[in-house]
Short mmCIF file of C-alpha atoms in Angstrom, two decimals:
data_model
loop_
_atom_site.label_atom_id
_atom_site.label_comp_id
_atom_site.label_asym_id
_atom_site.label_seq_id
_atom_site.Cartn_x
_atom_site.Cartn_y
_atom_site.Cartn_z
CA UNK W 35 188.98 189.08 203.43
CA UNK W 36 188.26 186.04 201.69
CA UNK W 37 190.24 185.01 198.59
CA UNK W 38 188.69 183.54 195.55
CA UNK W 39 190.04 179.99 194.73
CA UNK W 40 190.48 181.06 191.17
CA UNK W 41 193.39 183.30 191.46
CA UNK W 42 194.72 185.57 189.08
CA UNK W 43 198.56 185.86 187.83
CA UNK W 44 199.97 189.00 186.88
CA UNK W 45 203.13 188.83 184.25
CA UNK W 46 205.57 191.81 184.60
CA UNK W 47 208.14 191.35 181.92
CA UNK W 48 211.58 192.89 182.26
CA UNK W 49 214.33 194.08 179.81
CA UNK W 50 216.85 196.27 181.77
CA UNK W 51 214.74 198.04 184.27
CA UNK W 52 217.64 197.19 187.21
CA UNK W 53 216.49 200.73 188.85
CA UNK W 54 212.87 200.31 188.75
CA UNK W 55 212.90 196.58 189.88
CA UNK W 56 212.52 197.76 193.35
CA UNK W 57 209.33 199.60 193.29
CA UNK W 58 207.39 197.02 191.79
CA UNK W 59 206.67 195.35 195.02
CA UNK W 60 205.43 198.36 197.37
CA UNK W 61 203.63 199.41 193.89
CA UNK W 62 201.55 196.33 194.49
CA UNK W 63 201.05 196.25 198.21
CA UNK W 64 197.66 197.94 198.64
CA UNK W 65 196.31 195.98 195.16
CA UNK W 66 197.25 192.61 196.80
CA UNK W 67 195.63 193.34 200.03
CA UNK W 68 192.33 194.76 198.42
CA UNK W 69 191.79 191.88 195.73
CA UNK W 70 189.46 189.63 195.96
CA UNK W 71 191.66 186.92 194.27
CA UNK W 72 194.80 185.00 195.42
CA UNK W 73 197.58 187.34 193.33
CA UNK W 74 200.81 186.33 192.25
CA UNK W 75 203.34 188.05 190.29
CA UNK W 76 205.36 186.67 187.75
CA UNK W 77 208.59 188.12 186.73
CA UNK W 78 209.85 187.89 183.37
CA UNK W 79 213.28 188.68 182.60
CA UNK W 80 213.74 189.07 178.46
CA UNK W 81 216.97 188.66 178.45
CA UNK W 82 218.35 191.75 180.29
CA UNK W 83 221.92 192.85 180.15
CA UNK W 84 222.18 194.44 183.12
CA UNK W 85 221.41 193.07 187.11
CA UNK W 86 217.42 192.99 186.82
CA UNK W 87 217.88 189.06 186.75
CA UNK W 88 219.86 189.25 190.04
CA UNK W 89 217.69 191.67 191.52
CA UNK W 90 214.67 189.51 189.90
CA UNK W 91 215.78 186.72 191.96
CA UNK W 92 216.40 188.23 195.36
CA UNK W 93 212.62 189.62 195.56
CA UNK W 94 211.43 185.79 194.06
CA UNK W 95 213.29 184.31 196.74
CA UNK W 96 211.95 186.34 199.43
CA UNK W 97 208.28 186.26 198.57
CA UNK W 98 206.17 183.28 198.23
CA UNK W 99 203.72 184.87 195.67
CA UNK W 100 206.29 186.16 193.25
CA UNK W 101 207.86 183.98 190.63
CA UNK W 102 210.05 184.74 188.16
CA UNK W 103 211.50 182.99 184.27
CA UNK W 104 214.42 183.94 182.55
CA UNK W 105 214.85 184.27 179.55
CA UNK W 106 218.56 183.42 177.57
CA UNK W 107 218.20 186.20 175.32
CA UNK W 108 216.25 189.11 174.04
CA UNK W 109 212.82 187.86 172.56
CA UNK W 110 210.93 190.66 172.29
CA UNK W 111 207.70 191.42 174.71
CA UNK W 112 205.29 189.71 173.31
CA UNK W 113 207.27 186.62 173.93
CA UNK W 114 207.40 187.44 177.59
CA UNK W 115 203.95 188.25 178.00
CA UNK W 116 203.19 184.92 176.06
CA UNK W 117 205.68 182.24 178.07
CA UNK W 118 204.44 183.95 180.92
CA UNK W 119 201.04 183.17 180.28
CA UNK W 120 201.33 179.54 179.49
CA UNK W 121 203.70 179.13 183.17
CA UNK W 122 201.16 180.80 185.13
CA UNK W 123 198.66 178.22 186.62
CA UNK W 124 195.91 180.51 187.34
CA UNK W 125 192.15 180.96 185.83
CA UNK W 126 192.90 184.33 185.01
CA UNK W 127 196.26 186.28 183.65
CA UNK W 128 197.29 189.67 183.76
CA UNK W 129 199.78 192.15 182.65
CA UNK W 130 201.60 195.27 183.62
CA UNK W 131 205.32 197.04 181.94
CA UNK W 132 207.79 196.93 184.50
CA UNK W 133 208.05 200.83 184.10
CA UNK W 134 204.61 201.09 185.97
CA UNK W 135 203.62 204.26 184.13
CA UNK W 136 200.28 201.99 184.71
CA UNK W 137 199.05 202.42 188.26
CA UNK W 138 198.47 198.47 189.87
CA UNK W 139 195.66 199.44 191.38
CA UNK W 140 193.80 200.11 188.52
CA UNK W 141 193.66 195.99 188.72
CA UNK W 142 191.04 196.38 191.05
CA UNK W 143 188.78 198.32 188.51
CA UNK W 144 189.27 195.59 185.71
CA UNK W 145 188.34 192.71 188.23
CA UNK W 146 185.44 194.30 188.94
CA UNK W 147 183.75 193.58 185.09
CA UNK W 148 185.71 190.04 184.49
CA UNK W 149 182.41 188.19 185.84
CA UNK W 150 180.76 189.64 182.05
CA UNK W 151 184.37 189.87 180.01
CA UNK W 152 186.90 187.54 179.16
CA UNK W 153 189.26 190.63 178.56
CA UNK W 154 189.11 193.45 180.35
CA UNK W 155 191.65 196.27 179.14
CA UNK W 156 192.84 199.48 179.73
CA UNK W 157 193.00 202.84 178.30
CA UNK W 158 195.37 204.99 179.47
CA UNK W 159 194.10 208.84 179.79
CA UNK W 160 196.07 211.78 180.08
CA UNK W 161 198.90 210.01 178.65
CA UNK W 162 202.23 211.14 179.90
CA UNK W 163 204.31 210.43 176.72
CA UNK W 164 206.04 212.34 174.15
CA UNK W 165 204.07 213.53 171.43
CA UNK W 166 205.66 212.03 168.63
CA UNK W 167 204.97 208.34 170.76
CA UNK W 168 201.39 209.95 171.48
CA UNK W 169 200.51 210.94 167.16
CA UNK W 170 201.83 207.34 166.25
CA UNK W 171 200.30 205.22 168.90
CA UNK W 172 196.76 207.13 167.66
CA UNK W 173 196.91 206.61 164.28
CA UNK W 174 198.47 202.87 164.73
CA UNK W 175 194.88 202.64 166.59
CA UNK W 176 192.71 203.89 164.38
CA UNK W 177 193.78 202.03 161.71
CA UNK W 178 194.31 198.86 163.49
CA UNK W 179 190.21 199.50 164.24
CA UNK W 180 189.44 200.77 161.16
CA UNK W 181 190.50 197.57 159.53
CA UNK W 182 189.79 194.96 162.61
CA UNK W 183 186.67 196.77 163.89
CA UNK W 184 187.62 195.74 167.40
CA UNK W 185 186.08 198.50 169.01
CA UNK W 186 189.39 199.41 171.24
CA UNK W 187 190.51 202.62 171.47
CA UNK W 188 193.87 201.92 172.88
CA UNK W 189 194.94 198.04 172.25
CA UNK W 190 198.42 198.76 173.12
CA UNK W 191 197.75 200.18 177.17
CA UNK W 192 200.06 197.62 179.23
CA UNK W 193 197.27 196.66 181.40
CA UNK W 194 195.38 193.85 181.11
CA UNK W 195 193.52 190.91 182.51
CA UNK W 196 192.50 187.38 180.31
CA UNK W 197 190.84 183.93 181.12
CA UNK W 198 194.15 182.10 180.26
CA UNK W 199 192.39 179.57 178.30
CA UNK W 200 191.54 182.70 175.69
CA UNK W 201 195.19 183.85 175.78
CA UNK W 202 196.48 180.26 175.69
CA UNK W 203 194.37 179.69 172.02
CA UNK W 204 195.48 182.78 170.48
CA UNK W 205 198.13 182.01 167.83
CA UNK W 206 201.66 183.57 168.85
CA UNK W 207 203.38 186.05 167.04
CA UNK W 208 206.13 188.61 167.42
CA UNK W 209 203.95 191.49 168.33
CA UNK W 210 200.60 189.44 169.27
CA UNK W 211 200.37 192.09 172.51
CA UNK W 212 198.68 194.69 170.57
CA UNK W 213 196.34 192.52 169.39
CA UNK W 214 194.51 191.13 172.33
CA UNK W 215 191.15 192.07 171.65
CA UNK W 216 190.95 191.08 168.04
CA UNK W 217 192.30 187.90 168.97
CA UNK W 218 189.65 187.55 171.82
CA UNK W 219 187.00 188.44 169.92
CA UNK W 220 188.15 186.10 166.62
CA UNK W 221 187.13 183.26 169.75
CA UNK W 222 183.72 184.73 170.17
CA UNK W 223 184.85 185.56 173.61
CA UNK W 224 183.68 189.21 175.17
CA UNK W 225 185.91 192.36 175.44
CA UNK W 226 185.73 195.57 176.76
CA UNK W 227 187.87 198.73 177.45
CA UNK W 228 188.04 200.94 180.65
CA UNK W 229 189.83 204.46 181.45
CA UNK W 230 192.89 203.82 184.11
CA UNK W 231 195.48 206.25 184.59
CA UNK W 232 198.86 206.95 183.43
CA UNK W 233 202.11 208.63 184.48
CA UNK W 234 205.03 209.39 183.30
CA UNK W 235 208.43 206.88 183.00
CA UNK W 236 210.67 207.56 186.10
CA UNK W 237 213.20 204.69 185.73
CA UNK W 238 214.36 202.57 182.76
CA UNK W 239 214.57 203.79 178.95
CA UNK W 240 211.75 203.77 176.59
CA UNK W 241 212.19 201.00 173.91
CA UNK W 242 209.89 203.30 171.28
CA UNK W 243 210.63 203.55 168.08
CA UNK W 244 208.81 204.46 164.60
CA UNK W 245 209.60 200.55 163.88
CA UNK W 246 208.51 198.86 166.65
CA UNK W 247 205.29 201.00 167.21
CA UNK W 248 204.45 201.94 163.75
CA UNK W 249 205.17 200.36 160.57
CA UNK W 250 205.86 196.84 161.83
CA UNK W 251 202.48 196.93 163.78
CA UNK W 252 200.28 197.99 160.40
CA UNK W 253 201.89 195.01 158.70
CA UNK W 254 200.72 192.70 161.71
CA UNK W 255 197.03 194.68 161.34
CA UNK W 256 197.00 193.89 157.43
CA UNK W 257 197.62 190.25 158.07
CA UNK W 258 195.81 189.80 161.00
CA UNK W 259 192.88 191.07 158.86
CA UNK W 260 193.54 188.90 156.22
CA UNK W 261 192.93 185.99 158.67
CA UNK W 262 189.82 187.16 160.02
CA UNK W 263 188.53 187.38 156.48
CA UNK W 264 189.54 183.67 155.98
CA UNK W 265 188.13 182.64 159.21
CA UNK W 266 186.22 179.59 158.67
CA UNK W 267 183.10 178.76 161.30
CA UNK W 268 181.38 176.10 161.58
CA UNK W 269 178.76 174.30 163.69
CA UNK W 270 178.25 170.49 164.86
CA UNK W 271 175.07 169.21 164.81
CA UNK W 272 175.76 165.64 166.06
CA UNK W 273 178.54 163.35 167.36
CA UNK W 274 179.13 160.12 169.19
CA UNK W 275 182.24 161.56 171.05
CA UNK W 276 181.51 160.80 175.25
CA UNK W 277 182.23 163.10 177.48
CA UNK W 278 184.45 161.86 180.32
CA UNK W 279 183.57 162.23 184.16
CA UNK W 280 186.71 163.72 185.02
CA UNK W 281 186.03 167.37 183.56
CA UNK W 282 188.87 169.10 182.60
CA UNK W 283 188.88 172.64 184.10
CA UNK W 284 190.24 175.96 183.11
#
């Protein structure tokens, strides 16, 4: 099978999964072989105080298409997601939790619709979480669309693929991940959302808690709103700037 030149990245950050580590790689096999894009995977330790980074490095070093950062302490998952982003050096990013309750696979279906999309994204059915995660995770996303009309039913599913240059001009923030669609569309770029599956966590400890995926999230909706409402667009009509021969590409 022929690769496309324009290869695609996926970031898998990390924050103590040392027993899941390990399946991430055979999780991946058949998507790899059935892509039609180059795929590498980028490892992103957030600071983990256990032996993911050690375990992190042993895969790296044995496979030419994984990578992997560090970070020197905890900085949260939207952090991750973001510093992977910028290192990646592909036209298009993706992203996946370490935990793989997400099925890799389900790649394939979101590559098929990023010819029309500059963010494809997931929505996880059947979810396989506990129902206090499941009541707070559906009314954090109805009002997130209620007051960002994004038209996404489930902004916070951990599977995703970008253009990096949309990711890349999306302003960072402690908790930007469950806002990728607004911030896509705020560029006048195109989004849409797809069913993939879900399972249920077999390694690792949940990091949920009413904090981190309630309240602090409907702060980050109010003042993400606030910005859209102060977004500012305008059009040029003329200039004398020259464009240069040597394009710069994406």
């Amino acid at each position: 099978m022929n690769k496309q030149s324009n290869g695609i990245t996926i970031v898998i950050p990390i924050f103590n999964e040392e027993d899941g580590i390990g399946r991430i790689l055979p999780a991946f096999e058949e998507y790899i072989n059935q892509s039609k894009f180059e795929v590498n995977l980028l490892l992103v330790n957030d600071g983990s105080t256990d032996h993911s980074l050690s375990k992190i490095k042993k895969i790296a070093a044995l496979h030419d298409h994984v990578g992997f950062i560090s970070f020197e302490k905890n900085a949260g998952l939207s952090a991750a997601i973001r510093a992977g982003f910028e290192k990646s050096n592909t036209k298009w990013v993706g992203y996946i939790d370490a935990d793989l309750q997400t099925d890799p696979m389900d790649f394939l279906r979101l590559e098929a619709m990023i010819p029309d999309y500059d963010l494809v994204t997931g929505r996880r059915t059947g979810r396989k979480d506990s129902a206090v995660k499941k009541m707070s995770s559906t009314f954090a996303n109805w009002f997130r669309d209620s007051m960002l009309h994004d038209g996404v039913h489930d902004s916070g599913c951990p599977l995703k693929i970008m253009r990096r240059s949309v990711a890349l001009h999306m302003p960072f923030f402690k908790g930007m991940h469950r806002f990728f669609p607004a911030l896509t569309l705020i560029q006048g770029k195109k989004v849409i959302e797809i069913p993939v599956k879900h399972f249920p966590r077999v390694t690792g400890k949940s990091k949920f808690n009413v904090w981190n995926r309630l309240l602090s999230p409907l702060q980050d909706t109010l003042a993400l709103r606030w910005m859209m409402k102060r977004q500012s667009v305008y059009t040029i009509s003329e200039n004398s700037i020259k464009t240069h021969k040597a394009a710069i590409h994406e």
